[in-house]
PDB file of C-alpha atoms and ligand atoms in Angstrom:
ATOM      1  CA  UNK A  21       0.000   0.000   0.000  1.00  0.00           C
ATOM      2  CA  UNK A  22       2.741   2.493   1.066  1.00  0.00           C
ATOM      3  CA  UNK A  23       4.950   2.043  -2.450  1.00  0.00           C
ATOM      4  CA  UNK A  24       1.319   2.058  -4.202  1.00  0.00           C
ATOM      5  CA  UNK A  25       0.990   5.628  -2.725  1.00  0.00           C
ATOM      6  CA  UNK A  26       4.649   6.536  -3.063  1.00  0.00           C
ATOM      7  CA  UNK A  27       4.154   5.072  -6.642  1.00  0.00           C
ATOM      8  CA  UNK A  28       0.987   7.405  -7.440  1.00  0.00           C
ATOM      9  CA  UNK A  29       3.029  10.843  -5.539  1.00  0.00           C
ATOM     10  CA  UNK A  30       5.875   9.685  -7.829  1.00  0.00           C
ATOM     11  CA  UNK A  31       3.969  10.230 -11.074  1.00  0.00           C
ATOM     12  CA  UNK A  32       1.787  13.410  -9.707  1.00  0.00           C
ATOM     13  CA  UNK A  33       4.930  14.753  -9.469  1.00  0.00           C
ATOM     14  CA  UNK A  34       6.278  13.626 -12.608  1.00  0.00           C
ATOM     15  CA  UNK A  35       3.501  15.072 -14.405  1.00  0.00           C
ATOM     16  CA  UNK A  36       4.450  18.604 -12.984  1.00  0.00           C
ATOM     17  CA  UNK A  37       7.974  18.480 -13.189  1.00  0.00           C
ATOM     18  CA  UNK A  38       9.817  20.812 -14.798  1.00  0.00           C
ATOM     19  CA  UNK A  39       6.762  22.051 -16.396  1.00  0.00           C
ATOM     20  CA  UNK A  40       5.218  24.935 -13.754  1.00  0.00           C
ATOM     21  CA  UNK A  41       7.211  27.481 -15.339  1.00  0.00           C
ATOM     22  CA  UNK A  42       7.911  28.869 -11.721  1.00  0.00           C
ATOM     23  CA  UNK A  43      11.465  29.318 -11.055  1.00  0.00           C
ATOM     24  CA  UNK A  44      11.568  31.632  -7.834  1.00  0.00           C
ATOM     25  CA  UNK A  45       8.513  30.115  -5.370  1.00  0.00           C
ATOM     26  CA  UNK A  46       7.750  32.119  -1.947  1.00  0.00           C
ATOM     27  CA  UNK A  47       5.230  30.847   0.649  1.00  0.00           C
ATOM     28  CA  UNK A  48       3.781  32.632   3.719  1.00  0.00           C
ATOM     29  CA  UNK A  49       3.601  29.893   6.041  1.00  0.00           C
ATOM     30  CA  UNK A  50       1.087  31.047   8.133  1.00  0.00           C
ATOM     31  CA  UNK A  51      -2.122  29.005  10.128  1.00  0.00           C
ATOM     32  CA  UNK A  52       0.413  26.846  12.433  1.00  0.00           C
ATOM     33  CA  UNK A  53      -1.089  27.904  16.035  1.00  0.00           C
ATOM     34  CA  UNK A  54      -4.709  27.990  14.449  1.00  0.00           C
ATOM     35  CA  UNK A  55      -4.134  24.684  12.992  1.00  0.00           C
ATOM     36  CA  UNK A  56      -2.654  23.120  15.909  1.00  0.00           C
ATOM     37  CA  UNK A  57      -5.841  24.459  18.243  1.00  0.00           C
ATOM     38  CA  UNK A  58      -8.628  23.472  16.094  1.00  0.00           C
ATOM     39  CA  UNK A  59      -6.825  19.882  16.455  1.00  0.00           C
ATOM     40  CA  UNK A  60      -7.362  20.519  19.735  1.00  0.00           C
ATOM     41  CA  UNK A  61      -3.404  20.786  20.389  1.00  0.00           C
ATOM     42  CA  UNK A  62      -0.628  22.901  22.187  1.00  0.00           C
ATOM     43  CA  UNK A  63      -0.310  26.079  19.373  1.00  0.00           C
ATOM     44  CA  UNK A  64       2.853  25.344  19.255  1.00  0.00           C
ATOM     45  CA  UNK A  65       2.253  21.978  17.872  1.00  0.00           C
ATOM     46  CA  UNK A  66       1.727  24.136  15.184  1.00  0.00           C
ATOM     47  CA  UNK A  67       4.974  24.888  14.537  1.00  0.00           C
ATOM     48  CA  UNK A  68       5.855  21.431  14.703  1.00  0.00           C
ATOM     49  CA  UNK A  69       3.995  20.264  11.959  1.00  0.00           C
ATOM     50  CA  UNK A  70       4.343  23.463  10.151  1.00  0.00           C
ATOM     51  CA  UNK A  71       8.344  22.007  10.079  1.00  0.00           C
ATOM     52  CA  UNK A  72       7.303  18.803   9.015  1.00  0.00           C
ATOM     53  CA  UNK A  73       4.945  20.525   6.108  1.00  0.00           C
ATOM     54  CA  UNK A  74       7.931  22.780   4.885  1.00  0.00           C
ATOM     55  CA  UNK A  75      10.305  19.547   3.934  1.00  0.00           C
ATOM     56  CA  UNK A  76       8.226  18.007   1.770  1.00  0.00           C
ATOM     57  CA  UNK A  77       6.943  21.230   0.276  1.00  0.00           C
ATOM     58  CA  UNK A  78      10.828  22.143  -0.101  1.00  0.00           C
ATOM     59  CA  UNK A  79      11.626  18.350  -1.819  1.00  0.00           C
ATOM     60  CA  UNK A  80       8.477  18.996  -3.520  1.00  0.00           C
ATOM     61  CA  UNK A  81       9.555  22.333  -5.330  1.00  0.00           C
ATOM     62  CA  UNK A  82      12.822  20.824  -6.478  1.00  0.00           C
ATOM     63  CA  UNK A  83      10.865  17.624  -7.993  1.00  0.00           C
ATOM     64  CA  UNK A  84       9.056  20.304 -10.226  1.00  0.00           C
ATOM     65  CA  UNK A  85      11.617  22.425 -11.221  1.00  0.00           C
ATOM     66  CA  UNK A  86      11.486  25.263  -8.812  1.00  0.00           C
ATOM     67  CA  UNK A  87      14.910  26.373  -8.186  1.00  0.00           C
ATOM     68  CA  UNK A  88      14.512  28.924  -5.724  1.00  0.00           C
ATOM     69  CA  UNK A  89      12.048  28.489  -2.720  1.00  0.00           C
ATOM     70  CA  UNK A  90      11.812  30.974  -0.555  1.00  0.00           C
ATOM     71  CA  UNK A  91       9.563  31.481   2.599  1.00  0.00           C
ATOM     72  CA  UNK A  92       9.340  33.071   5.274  1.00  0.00           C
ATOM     73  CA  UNK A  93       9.530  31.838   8.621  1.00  0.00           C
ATOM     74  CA  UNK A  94       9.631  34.672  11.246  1.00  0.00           C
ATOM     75  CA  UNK A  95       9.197  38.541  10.368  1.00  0.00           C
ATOM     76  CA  UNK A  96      10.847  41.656  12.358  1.00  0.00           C
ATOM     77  CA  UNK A  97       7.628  41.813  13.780  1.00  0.00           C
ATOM     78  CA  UNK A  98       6.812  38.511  14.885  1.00  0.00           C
ATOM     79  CA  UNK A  99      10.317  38.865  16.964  1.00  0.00           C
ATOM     80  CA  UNK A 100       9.646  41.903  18.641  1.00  0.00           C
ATOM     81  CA  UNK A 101       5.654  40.666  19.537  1.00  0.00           C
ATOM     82  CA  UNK A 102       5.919  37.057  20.013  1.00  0.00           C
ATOM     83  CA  UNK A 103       6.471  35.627  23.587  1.00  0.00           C
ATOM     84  CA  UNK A 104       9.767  34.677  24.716  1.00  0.00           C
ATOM     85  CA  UNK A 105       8.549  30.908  25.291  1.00  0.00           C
ATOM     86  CA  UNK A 106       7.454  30.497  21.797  1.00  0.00           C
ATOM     87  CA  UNK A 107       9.921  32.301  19.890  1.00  0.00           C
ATOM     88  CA  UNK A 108      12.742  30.083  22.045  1.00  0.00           C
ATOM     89  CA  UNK A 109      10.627  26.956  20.316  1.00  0.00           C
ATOM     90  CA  UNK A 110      10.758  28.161  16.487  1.00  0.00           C
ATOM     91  CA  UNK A 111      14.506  29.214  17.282  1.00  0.00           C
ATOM     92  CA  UNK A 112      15.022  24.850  18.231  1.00  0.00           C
ATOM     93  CA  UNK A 113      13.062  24.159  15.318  1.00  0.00           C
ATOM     94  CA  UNK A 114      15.205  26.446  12.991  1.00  0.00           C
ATOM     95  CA  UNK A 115      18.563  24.968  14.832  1.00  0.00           C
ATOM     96  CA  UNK A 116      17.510  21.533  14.347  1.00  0.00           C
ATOM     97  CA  UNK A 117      16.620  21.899  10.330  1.00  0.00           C
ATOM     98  CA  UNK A 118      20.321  23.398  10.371  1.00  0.00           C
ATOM     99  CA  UNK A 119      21.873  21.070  11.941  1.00  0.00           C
ATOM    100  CA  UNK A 120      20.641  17.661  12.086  1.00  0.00           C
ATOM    101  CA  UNK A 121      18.935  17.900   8.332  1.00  0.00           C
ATOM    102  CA  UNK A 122      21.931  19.757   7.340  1.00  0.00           C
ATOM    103  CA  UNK A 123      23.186  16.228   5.364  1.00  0.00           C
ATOM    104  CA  UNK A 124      19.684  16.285   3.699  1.00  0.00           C
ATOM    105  CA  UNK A 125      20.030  19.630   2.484  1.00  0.00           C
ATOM    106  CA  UNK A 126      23.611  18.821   0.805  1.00  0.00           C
ATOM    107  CA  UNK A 127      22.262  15.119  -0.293  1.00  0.00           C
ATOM    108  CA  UNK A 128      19.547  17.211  -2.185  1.00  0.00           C
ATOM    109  CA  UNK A 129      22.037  19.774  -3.764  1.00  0.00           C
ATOM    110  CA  UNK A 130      19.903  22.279  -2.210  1.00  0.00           C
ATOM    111  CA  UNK A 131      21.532  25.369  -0.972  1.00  0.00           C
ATOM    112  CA  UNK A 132      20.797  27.444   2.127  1.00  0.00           C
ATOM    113  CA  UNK A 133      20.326  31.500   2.542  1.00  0.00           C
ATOM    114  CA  UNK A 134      18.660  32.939   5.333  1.00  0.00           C
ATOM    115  CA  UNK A 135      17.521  36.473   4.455  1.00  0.00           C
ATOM    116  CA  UNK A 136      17.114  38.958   6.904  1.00  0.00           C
ATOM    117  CA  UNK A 137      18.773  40.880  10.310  1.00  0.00           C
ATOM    118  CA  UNK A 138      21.281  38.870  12.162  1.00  0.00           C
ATOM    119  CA  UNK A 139      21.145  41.490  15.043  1.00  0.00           C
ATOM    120  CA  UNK A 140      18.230  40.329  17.643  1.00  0.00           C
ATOM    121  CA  UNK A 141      19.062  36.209  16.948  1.00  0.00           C
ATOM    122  CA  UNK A 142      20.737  34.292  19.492  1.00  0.00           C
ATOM    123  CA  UNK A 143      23.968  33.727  18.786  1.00  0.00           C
ATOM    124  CA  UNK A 144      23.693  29.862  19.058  1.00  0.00           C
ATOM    125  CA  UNK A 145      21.185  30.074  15.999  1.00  0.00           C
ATOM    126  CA  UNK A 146      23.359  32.752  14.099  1.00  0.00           C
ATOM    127  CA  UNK A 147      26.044  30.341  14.512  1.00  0.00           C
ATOM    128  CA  UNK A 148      24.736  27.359  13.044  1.00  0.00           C
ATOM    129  CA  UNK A 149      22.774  29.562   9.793  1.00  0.00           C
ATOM    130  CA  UNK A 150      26.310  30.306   9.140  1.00  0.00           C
ATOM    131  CA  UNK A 151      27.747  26.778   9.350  1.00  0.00           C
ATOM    132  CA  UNK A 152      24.586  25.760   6.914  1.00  0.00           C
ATOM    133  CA  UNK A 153      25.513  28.689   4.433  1.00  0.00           C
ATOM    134  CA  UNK A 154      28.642  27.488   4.171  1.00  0.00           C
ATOM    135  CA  UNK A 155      28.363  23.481   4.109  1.00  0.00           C
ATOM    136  CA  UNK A 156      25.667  24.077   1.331  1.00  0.00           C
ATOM    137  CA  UNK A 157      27.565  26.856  -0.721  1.00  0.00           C
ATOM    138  CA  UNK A 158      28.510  24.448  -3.410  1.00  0.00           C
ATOM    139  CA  UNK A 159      25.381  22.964  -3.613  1.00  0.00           C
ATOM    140  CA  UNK A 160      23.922  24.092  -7.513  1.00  0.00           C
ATOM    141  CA  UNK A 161      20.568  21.774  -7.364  1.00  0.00           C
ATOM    142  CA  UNK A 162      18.753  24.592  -6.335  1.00  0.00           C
ATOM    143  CA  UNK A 163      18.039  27.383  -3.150  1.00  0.00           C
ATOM    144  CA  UNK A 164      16.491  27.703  -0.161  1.00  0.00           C
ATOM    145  CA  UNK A 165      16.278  31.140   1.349  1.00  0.00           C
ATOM    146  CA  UNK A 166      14.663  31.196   5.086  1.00  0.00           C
ATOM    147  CA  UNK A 167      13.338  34.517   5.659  1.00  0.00           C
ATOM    148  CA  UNK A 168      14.255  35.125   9.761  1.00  0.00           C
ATOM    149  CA  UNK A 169      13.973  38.305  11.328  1.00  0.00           C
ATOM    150  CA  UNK A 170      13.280  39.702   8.164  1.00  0.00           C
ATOM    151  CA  UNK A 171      11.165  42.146   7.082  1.00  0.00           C
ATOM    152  CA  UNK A 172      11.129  43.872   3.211  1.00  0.00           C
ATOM    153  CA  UNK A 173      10.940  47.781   4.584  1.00  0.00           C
ATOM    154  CA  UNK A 174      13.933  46.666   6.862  1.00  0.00           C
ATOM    155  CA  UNK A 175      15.931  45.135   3.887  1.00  0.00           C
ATOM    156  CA  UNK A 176      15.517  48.285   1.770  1.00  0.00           C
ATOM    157  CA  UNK A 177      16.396  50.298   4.582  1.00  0.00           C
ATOM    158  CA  UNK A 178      19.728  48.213   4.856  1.00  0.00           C
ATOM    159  CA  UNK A 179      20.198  48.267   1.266  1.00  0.00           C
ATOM    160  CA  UNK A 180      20.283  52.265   1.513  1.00  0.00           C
ATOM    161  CA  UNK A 181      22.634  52.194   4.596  1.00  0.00           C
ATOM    162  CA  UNK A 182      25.099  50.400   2.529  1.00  0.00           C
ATOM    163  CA  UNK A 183      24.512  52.874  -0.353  1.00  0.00           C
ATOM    164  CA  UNK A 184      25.031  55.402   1.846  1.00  0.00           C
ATOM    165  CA  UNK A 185      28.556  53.731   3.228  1.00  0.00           C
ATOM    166  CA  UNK A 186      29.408  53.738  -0.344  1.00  0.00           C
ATOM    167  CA  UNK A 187      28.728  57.483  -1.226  1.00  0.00           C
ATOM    168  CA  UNK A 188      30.033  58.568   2.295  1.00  0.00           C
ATOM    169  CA  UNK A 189      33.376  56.652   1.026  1.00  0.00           C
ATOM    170  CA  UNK A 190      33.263  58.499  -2.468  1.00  0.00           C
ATOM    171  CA  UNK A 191      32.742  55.274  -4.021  1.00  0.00           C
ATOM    172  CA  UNK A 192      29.372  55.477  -5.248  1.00  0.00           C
ATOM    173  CA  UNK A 193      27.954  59.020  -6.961  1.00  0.00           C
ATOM    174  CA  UNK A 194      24.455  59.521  -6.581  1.00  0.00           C
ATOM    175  CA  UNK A 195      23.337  60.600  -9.387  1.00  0.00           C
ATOM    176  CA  UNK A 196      23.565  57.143 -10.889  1.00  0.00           C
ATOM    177  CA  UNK A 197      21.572  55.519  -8.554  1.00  0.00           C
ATOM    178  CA  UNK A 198      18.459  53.512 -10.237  1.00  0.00           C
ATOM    179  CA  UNK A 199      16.869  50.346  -9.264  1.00  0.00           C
ATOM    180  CA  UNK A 200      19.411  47.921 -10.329  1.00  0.00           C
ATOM    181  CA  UNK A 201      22.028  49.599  -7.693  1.00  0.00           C
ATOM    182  CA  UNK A 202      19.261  48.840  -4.950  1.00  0.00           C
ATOM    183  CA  UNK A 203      18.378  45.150  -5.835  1.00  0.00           C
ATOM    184  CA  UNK A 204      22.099  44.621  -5.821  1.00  0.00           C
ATOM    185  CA  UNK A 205      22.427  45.694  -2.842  1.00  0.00           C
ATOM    186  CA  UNK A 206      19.701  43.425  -1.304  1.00  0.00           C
ATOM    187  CA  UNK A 207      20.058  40.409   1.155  1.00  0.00           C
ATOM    188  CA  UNK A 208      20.528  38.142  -1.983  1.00  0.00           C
ATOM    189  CA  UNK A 209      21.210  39.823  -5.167  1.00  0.00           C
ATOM    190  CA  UNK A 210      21.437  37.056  -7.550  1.00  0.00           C
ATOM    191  CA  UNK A 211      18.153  35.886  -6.705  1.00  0.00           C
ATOM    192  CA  UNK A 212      15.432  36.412  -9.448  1.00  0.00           C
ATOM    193  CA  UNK A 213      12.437  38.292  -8.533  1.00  0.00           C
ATOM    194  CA  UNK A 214       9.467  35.484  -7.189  1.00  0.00           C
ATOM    195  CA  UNK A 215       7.596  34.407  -9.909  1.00  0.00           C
ATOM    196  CA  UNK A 216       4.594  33.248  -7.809  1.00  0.00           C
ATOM    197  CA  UNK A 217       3.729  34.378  -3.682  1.00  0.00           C
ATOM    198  CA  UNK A 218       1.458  31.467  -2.227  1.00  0.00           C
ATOM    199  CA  UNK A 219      -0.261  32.479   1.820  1.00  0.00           C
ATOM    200  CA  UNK A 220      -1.759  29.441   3.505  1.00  0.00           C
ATOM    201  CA  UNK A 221      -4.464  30.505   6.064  1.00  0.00           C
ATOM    202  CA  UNK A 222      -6.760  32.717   4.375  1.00  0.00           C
ATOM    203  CA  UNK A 223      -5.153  36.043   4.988  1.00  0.00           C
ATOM    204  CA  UNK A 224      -4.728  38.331   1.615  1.00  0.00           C
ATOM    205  CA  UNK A 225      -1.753  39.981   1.963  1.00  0.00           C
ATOM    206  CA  UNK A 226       1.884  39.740   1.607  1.00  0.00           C
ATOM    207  CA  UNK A 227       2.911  41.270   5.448  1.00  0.00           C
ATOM    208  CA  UNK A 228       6.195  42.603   3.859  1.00  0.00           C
ATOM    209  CA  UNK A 229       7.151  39.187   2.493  1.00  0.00           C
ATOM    210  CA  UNK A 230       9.697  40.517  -0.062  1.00  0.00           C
ATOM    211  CA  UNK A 231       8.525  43.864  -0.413  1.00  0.00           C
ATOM    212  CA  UNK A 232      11.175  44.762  -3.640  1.00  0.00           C
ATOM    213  CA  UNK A 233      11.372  41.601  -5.133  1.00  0.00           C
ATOM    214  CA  UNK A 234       7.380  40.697  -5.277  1.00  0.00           C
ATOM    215  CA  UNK A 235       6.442  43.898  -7.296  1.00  0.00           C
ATOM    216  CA  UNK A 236       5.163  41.868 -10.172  1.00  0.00           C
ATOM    217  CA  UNK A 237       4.559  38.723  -8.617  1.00  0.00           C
ATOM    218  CA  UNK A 238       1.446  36.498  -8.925  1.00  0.00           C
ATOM    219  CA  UNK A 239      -0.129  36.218  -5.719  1.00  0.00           C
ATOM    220  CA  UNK A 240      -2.232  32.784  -4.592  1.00  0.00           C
ATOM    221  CA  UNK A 241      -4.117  32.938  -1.478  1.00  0.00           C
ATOM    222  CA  UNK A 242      -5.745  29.624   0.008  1.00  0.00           C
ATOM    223  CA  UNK A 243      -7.445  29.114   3.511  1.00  0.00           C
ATOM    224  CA  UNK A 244      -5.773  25.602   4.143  1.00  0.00           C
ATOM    225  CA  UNK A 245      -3.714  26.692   7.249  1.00  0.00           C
ATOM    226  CA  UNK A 246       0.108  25.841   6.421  1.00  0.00           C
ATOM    227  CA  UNK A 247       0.349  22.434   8.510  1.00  0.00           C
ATOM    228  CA  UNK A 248      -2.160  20.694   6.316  1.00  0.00           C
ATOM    229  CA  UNK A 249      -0.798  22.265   3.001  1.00  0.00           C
ATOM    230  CA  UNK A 250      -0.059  19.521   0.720  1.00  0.00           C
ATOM    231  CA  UNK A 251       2.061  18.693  -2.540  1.00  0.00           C
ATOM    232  CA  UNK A 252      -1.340  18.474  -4.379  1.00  0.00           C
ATOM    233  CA  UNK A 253      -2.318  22.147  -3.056  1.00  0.00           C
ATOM    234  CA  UNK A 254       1.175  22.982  -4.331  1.00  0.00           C
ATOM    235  CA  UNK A 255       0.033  22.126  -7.902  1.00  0.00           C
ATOM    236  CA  UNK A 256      -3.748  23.646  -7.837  1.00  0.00           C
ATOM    237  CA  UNK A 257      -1.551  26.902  -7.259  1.00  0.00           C
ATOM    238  CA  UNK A 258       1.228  26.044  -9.755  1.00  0.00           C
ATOM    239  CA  UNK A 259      -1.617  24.865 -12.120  1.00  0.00           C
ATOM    240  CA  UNK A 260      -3.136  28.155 -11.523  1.00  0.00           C
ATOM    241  CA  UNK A 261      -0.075  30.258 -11.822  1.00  0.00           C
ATOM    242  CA  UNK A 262      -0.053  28.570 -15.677  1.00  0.00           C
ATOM    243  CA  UNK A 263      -3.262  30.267 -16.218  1.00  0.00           C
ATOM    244  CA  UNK A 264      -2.454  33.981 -15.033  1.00  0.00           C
ATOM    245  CA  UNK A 265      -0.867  36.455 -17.766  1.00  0.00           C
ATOM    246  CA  UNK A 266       1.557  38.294 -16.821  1.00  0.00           C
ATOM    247  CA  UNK A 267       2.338  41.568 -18.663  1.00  0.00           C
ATOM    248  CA  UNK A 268       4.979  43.279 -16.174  1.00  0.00           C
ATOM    249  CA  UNK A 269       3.392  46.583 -17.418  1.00  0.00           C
ATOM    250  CA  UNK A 270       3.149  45.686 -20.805  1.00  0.00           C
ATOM    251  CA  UNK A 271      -0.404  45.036 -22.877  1.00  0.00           C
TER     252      UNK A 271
HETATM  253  C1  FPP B  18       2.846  31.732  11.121  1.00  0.00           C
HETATM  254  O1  FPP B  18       1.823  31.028  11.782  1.00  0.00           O
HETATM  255  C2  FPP B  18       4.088  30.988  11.212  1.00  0.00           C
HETATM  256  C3  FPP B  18       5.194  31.376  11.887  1.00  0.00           C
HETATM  257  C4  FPP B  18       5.276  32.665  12.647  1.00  0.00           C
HETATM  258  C5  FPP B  18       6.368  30.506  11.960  1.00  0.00           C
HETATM  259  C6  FPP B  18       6.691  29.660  10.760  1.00  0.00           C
HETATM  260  C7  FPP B  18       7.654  28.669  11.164  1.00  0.00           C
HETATM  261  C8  FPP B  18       7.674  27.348  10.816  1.00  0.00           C
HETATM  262  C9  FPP B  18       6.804  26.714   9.830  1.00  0.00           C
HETATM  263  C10 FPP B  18       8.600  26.494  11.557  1.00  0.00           C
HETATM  264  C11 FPP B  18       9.908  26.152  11.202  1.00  0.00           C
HETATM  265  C12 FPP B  18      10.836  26.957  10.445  1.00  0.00           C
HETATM  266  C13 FPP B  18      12.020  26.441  10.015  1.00  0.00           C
HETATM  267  C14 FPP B  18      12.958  27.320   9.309  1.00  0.00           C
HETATM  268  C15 FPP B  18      12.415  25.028  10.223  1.00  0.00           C
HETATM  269  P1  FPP B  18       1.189  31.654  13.098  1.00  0.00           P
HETATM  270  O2  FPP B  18       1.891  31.113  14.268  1.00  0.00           O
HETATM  271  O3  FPP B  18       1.176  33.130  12.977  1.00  0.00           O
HETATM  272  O4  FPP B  18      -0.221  31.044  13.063  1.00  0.00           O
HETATM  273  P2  FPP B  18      -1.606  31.727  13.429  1.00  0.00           P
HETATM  274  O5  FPP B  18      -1.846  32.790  12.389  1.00  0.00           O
HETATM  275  O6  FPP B  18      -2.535  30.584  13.322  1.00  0.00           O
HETATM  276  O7  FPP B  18      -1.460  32.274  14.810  1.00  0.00           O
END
């Protein structure tokens, strides 16, 4: 029964691979503590599963051709509002995907970025995020950038602070500053712009989930809360995505 249903996934995934035309994915995981509660479960249960729900989603991306997957896992705000006991919980999650699935990651040829403020993160995490940057920086299969303590107002402010280093130093003249200057100077540079935003939970908006970057993304909204997304929810939205037309401006 189990290799009949591995056997079945197999070909679903087959069917979409390489074909969704989405090469930069982002998700808004959000739902986990409402999820975990209307199970009738600790909220941060939640999280748990939410964990669980991003590595398959993340194997799942690769299988169809997705190169870059990016989502994002804790905001500026939810660092500043969330309580101590909770945040401590998603920082052992985080450590453990770094650490102990590290080998997975690197089996998978997936890379690992983390985009956002260092500053605020205990050092313990900070330390392994680097250690995972760097075991995975040969890694070409593909990347996965973890949005923590991030926030897209607080990246372009960054991105203008190191502008600013630059003109203060006489290296940079003003006057020829345009929009490629500040996306180069973003948390990733070389990533392409997200082709296609997905939010779990039923909330409409992006919560400045890659505020520069998303200015011409599709957007795909879908109340299934983030620990019950699923590969096949994956594909109604990929399926979807093949649908939209996307002018950039244009006619
Ligand atoms: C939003 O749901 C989700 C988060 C604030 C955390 C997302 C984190 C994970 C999925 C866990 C692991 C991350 C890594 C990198 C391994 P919410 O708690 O705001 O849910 P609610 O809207 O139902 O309250």
């Amino acid at each position: 029964m189990v290799s009949i249903q591995k056997n079945s996934a197999m070909k679903h995934a087959t069917k979409h691979a390489k074909t969704s035309g989405v090469t930069h994915l982002g998700i808004i995981m959000d739902g986990n503590r409402r999820w975990a509660r209307a199970q009738g479960l600790p909220p941060f249960k939640g999280h748990e599963q939410g964990a669980k729900t991003l590595k398959v989603i993340a194997r799942a991306c690769q299988d169809r051709g997705i190169t870059i997957f990016t989502v994002y896992a804790l905001s500026t705000e939810n660092l500043t509002q969330r309580a101590h006991k909770e945040l401590e919980f998603l920082f052992g999650l985080m450590k453990h995907a770094f650490t102990k699935e590290l080998d997975e990651f690197v089996a998978q040829g997936a890379r690992i970025k983390v985009l956002g403020r260092r500053e605020g993160l205990p050092s313990s995490l900070i330390d392994v995020i680097r250690h995972a940057e760097d075991a995975t920086a040969d890694c070409t299969k593909g990347t996965i950038q973890f949005c923590i303590n991030y926030g897209g107002r607080a990246e372009i402010v960054d991105a203008v602070k190191a502008i600013g280093r630059e003109i203060a130093n006489n290296k940079r003249d003003p006057n020829h500053i345009d929009e490629s200057i500040i996306a180069a100077h973003l948390y990733n540079p070389d990533a392409p712009d997200p082709d296609l935003i997905i939010r779990t939970s039923g909330e409409q908006r992006v919560s400045g989930f890659l505020t520069w970057q998303s200015v011409y993304s599709e957007l795909y909204f879908t109340p299934t809360p983030w620990p019950a997304f699923t590969t096949e929810e994956l594909d109604k939205a990929l399926d979807e995505y093949k649908k939209r037309s996307r002018r950039f401006g244009g006619s």
